[in-house]
Structure formats: structure tokens, C-alpha cells
Short mmCIF file of C-alpha atoms and ligand atoms in Angstrom, two decimals:
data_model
loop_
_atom_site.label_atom_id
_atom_site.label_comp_id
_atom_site.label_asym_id
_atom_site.label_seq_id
_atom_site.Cartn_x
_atom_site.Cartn_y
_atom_site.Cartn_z
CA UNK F 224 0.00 0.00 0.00
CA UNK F 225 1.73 3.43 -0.80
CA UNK F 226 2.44 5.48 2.32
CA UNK F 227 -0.60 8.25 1.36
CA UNK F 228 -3.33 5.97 0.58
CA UNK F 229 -4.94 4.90 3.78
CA UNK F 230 -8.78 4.87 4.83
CA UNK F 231 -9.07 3.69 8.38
CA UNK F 232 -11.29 3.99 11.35
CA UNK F 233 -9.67 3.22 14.93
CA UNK F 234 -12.29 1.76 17.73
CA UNK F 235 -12.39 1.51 21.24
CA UNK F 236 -13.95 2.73 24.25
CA UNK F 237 -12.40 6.01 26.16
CA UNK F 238 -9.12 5.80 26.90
CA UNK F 239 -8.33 2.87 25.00
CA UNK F 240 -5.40 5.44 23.01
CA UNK F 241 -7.15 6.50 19.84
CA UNK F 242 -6.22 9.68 19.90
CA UNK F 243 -2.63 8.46 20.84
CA UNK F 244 -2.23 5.89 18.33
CA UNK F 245 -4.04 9.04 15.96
CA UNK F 246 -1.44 10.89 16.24
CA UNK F 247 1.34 8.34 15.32
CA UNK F 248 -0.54 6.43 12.28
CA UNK F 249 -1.12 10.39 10.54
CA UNK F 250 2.35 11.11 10.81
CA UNK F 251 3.63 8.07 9.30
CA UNK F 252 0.96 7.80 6.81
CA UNK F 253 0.46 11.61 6.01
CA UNK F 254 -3.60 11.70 6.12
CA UNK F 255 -6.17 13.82 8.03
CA UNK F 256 -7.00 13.04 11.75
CA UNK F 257 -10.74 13.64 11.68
CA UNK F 258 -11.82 12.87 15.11
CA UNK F 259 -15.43 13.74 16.26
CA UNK F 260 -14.81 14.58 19.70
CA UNK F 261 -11.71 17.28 18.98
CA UNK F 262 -14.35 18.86 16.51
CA UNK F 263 -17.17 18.93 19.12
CA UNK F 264 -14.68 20.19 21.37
CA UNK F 265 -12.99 23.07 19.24
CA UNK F 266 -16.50 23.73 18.57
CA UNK F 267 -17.82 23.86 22.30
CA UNK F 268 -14.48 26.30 22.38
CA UNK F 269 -15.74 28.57 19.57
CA UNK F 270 -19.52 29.16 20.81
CA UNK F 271 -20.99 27.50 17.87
CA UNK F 272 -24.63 26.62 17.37
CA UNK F 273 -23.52 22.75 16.70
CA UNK F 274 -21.48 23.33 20.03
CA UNK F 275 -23.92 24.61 21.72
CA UNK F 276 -26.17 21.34 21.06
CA UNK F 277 -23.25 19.16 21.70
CA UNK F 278 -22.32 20.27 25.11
CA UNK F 279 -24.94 18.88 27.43
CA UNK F 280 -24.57 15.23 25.80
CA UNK F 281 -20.86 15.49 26.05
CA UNK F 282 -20.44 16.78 29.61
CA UNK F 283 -23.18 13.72 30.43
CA UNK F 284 -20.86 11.20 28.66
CA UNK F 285 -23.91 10.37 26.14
CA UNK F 286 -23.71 10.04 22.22
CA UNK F 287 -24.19 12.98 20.42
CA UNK F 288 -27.58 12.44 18.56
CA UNK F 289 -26.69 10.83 14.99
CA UNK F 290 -28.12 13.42 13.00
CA UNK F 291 -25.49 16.14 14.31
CA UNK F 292 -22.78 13.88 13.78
CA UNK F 293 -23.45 12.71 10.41
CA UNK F 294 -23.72 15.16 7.74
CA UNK F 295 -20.88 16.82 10.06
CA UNK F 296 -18.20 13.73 8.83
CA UNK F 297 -19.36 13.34 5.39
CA UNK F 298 -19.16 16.70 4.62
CA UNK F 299 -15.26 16.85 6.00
CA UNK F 300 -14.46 13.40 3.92
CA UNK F 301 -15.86 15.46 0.74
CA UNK F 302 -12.63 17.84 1.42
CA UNK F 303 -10.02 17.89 -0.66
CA UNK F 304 -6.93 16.66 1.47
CA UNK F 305 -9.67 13.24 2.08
CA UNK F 306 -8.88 12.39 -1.22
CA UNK F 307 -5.65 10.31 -0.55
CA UNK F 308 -7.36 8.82 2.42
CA UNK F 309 -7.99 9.41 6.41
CA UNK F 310 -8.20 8.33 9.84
CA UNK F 311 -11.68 8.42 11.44
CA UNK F 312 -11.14 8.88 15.29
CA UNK F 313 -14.27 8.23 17.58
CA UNK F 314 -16.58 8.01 14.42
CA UNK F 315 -18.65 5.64 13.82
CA UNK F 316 -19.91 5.03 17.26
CA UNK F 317 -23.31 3.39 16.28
CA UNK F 318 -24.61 0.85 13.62
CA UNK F 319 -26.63 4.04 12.34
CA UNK F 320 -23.16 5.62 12.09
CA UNK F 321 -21.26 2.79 10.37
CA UNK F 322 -24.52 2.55 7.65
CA UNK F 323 -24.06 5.91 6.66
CA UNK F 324 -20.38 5.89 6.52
CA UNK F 325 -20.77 3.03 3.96
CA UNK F 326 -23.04 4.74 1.80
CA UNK F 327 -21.34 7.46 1.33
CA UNK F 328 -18.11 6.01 0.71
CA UNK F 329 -19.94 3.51 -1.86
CA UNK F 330 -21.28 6.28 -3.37
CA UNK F 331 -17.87 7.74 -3.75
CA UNK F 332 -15.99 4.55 -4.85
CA UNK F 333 -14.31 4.11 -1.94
CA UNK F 334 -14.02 1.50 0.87
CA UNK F 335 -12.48 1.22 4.13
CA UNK F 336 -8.99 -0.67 4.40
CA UNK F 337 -8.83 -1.36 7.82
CA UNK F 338 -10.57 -0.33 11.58
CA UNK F 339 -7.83 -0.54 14.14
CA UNK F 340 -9.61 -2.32 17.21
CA UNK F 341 -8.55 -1.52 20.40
CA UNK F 342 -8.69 -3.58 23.81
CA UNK F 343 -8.79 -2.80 27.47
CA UNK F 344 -9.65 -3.36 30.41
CA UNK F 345 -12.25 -1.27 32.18
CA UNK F 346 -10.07 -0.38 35.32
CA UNK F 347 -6.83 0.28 32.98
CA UNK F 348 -9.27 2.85 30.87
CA UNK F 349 -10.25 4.34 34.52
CA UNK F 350 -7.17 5.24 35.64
CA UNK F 351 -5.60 6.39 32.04
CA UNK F 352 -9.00 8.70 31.79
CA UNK F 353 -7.99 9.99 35.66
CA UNK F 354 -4.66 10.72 34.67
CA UNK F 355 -4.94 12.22 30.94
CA UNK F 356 -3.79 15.75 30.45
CA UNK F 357 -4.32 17.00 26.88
CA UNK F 358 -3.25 20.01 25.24
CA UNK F 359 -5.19 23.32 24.83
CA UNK F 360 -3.66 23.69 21.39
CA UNK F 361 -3.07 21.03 19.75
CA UNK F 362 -4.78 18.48 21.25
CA UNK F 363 -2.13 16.36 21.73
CA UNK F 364 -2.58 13.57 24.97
CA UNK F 365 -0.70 12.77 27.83
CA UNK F 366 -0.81 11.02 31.18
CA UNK F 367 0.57 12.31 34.27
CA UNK F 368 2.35 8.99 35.15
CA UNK F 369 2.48 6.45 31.92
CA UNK F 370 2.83 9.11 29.37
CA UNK F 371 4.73 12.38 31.02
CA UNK F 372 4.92 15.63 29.20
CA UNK F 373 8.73 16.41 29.60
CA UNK F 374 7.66 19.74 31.38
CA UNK F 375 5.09 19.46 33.82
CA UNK F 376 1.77 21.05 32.27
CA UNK F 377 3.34 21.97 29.10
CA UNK F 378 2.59 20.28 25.51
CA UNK F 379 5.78 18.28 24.68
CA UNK F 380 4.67 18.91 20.52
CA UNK F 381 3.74 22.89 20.70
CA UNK F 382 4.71 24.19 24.17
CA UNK F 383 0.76 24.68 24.97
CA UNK F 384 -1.05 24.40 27.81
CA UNK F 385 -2.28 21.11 29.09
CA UNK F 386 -5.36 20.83 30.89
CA UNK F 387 -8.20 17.61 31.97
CA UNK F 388 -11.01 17.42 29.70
CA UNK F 389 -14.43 18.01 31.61
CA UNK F 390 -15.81 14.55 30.81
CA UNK F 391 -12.96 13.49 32.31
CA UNK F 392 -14.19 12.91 35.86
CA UNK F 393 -15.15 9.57 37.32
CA UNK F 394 -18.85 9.53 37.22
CA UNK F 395 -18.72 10.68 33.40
CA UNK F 396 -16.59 8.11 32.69
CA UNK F 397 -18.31 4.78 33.84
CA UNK F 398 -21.34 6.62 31.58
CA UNK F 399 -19.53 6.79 28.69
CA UNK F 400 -18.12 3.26 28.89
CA UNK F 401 -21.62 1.91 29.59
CA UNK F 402 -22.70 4.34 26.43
CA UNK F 403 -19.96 2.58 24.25
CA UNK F 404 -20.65 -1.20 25.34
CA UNK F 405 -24.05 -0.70 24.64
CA UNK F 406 -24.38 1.32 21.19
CA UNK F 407 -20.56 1.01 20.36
CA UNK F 408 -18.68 -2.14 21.24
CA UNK F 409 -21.78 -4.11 18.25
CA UNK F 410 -19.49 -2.34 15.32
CA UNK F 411 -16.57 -5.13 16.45
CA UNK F 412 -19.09 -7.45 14.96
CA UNK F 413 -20.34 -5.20 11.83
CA UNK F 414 -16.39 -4.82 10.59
CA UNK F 415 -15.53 -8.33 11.48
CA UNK F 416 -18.27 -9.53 8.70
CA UNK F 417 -16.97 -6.79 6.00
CA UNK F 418 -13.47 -9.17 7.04
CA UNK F 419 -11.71 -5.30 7.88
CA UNK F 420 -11.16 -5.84 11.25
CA UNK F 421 -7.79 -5.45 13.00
CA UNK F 422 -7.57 -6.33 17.16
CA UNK F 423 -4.36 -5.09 19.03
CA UNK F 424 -3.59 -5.73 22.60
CA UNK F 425 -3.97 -1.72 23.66
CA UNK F 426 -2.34 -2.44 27.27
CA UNK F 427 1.02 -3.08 25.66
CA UNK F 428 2.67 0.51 25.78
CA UNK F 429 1.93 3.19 23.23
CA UNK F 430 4.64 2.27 21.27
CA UNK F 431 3.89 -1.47 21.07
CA UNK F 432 0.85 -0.80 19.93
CA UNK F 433 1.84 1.16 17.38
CA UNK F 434 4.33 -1.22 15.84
CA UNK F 435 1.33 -3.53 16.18
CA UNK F 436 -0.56 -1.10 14.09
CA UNK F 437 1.79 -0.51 11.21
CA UNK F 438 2.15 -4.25 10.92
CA UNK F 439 -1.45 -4.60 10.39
CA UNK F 440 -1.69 -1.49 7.81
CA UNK F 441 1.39 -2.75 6.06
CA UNK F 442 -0.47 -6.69 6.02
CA UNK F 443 -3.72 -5.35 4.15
P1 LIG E 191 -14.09 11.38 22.19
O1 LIG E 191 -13.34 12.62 22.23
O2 LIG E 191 -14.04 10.53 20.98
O3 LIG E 191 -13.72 10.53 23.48
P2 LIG E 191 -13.69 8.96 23.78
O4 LIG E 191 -14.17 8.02 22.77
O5 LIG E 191 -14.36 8.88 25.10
O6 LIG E 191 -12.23 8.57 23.80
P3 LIG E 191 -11.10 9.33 24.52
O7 LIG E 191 -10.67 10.49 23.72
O8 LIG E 191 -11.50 9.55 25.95
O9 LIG E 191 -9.98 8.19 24.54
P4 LIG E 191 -8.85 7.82 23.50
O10 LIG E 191 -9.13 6.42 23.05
O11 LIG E 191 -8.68 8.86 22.45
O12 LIG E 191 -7.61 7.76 24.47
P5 LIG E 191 -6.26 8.63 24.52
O13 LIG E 191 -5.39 8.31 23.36
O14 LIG E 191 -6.55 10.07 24.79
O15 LIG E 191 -15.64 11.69 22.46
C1 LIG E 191 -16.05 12.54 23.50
C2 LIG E 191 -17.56 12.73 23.45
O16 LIG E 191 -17.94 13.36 22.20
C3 LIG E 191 -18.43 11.48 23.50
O17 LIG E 191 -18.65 11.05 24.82
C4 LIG E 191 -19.70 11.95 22.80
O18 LIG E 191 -20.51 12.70 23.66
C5 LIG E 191 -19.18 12.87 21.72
N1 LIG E 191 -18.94 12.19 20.42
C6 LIG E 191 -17.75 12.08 19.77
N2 LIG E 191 -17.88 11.40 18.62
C7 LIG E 191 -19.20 11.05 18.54
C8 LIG E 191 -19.95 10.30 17.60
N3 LIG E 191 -19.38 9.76 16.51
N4 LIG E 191 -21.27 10.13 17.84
C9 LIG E 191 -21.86 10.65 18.93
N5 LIG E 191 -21.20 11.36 19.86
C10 LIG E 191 -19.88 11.56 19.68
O19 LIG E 191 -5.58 7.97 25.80
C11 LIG E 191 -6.16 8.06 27.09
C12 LIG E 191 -5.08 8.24 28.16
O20 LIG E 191 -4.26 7.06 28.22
C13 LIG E 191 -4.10 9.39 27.87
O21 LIG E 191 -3.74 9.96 29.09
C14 LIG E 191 -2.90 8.69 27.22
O22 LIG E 191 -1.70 9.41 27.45
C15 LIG E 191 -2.90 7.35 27.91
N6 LIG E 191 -2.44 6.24 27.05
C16 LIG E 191 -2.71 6.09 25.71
N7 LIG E 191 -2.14 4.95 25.24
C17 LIG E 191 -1.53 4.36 26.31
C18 LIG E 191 -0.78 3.15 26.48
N8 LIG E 191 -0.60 2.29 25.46
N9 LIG E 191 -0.30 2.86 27.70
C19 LIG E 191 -0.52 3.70 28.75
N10 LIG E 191 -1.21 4.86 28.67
C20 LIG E 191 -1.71 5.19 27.45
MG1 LIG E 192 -9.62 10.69 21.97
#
């Protein structure tokens, strides 16, 4: 597969080092991170309208309803810089989701060449969620003991601030791992049948996992 041609979709519930892994894959593979949380986020940031509606679901650790989330991916795949392929981060998260992912990439010719599945264990995402710091500008995550910014409170990758996201806090969290066994954890099963499933250890350390990961890109 050349190095710019990559359509994938990592899965997992919070924690589990999407946007970790996200960061590594789009670096070596030169395609867009589009991850639905950051966007709800930036756009929670900016005041928007769609931010506005997003809030209240987020800070409860519930979905999003599908028909904000939608139209809001599709459109960004239509972009330009989609064309030599992407990584979908925290989208699909429902069946509903997944269905209208594969119509519109159908429609545009396309197909998915892998979904990077993550495992682990509900008290391992716990504490990583309890100790994540991520940055104010870039996004970027760490964790105060098993991934250390080299300054304390400072982005290792643009010198930004770091801070704890606000669905970061116990109670939040056990919702939103309930929220993704129920309506998110059945897509393991959807991309298992479409035979585009890829499962990786995710308790091995960040970069295990991503040797793991370019393995399984450079395999399909
Ligand atoms: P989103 O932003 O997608 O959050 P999430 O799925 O809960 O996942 P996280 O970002 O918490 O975890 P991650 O897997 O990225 O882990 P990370 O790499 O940071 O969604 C937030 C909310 O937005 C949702 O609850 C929902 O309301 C809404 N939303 C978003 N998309 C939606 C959609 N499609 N539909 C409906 N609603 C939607 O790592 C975690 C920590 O562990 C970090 O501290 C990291 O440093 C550390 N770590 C990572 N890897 C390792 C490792 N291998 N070993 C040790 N520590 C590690
Ligand atoms: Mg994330």
C-alpha cells in the first residue's frame, strides 16, 4: 500500500489510546486526523450553534444524537486533502453511524482498508482517563504517570497548555463506557463480517501498539 493511501477507522472505548495511536498512524501515513470529539470540542471552544447542542450530551458522557454527527463527517471526507485517504477517530460510534459511513463512501468509490480495534480493560481505561492531560492547542494527549509531558503542564509537541477534559471525571466516565458497550462495542461485529477488522492488545505501551498497528496497515 503506498504510504498516502490509507482509509481507516480506529475503535475503542475512552481511553483505550485513539487519539494516541491518531497521532502516530497520521504522521507516518500523512492523512487527516478527523476525530469527532476534537471537533465537538474546538467547537464547544468557539460558541458554535452545533457546540452549543453538543455540550450537554458530552459533559453527560452520552452520544451525540446521529443526525449532528453525520452530515458533520461526510461533509469533512468530501474535502479535498480526504482524497488520498484518512483516519476516522471516535466516528462511527453506532450501527446508524457505520450505515451511513458506507453509503457514502460507496457512493464515492471508496471503501475502508482497515478499523484498528482496540482492547482494554475497564479499570486500565479508569485510571488512564484519571490521569490524561491533553493540550489546549493542539490536542495532543498525555498522562501524568504512563505518558509524562517532559515539562510538567506543558505540551511536549507545541509548548501549549495542558489541561483535563471536563468529561474526564469519574462519574462521566463509567457513563460513557456503559454508552460505548451498549451502542458502540456491536461495530466489532459489523467490521468483522466486511473481514476489515484489525484487534491489538492496547495495554502493551503506546509504542507497542503502534508497531502492532503498522504491521497490520502494512499486512492489508
Ligand atoms: P471522544 O473525544 O471521541 O472521546 P472517547 O471516545 O471517550 O475517547 P477518549 O478520547 O476519551 O480516549 P482515547 O481512546 O482517544 O484515548 P487517549 O489516546 O486520549 O468523544 C467525547 C464525546 O464526544 C463522547 O462522549 C460523545 O458525547 C461525543 N462524540 C464524539 N464522537 C461522537 C460520535 N461519533 N457520535 C456521537 N457522539 C460523539 O488515551 C487516554 C489516556 O491514556 C491518555 O492519558 C494517554 O496518554 C494514555 N495512554 C494512551 N495509550 C496508552 C498506552 N498504550 N499505555 C498507557 N497509557 C496510554
Ligand atoms: Mg480521543
Amino acid at each position: 500500500m503506498a504510504h498516502n493511501m490509507l482509509r481507516a477507522v480506529l475503535l475503542g472505548p475512552p481511553g483505550a489510546g485513539k487519539g494516541t495511536q491518531a497521532a502516530k498512524v497520521i504522521e507516518k501515513y500523512n492523512v487527516p486526523h478527523i476525530s469527532t470529539g476534537d471537533i465537538f470540542r474546538a467547537n464547544i471552544k468557539e460558541g458554535t450553534e452545533l457546540g452549543k447542542k453538543a455540550k450537554g450530551y458530552m459533559d453527560e458522557g452520552k452520544l451525540v444524537p446521529d443526525e449532528l454527527v453525520v452530515n458533520l463527517v461526510t461533509d469533512r471526507l468530501q474535502k479535498d486533502d480526504c482524497k488520498e485517504g484518512f483516519l476516522l477517530d471516535g466516528f462511527p460510534r453506532t450501527i446508524f453511524q457505520a450505515e451511513q459511513l458506507d453509503k457514502f463512501l460507496s457512493e464515492n468509490g471508496q471503501k475502508l482498508d482497515i478499523v484498528l480495534n482496540f482492547k482494554v480493560r475497564k479499570d486500565v481505561l479508569i485510571e488512564r482517563i484519571a490521569g490524561r492531560r491533553v493540550c489546549k492547542s493542539c490536542g495532543a494527549s498525555f498522562h501524568v504517570v504512563n505518558v509524562p509531558p517532559k515539562k510538567e503542564g506543558i505540551c511536549d509537541v507545541c509548548g501549549g497548555e495542558l489541561f483535563q477534559r471536563k468529561d474526564d471525571n469519574r462519574e462521566t466516565v463509567e457513563n460513557r463506557i456503559n454508552v460505548y458497550e451498549s451502542e458502540t462495542a456491536p461495530l466489532i461485529g459489523y467490521y468483522e463480517k466486511q473481514n476489515v477488522l484489525a484487534n491489538f492488545d492496547g495495554e502493551k505501551t503506546h509504542n507497542e501498539v503502534f508497531e502492532d498497528v503498522v504491521k497490520a496497515i502494512e499486512a492489508k
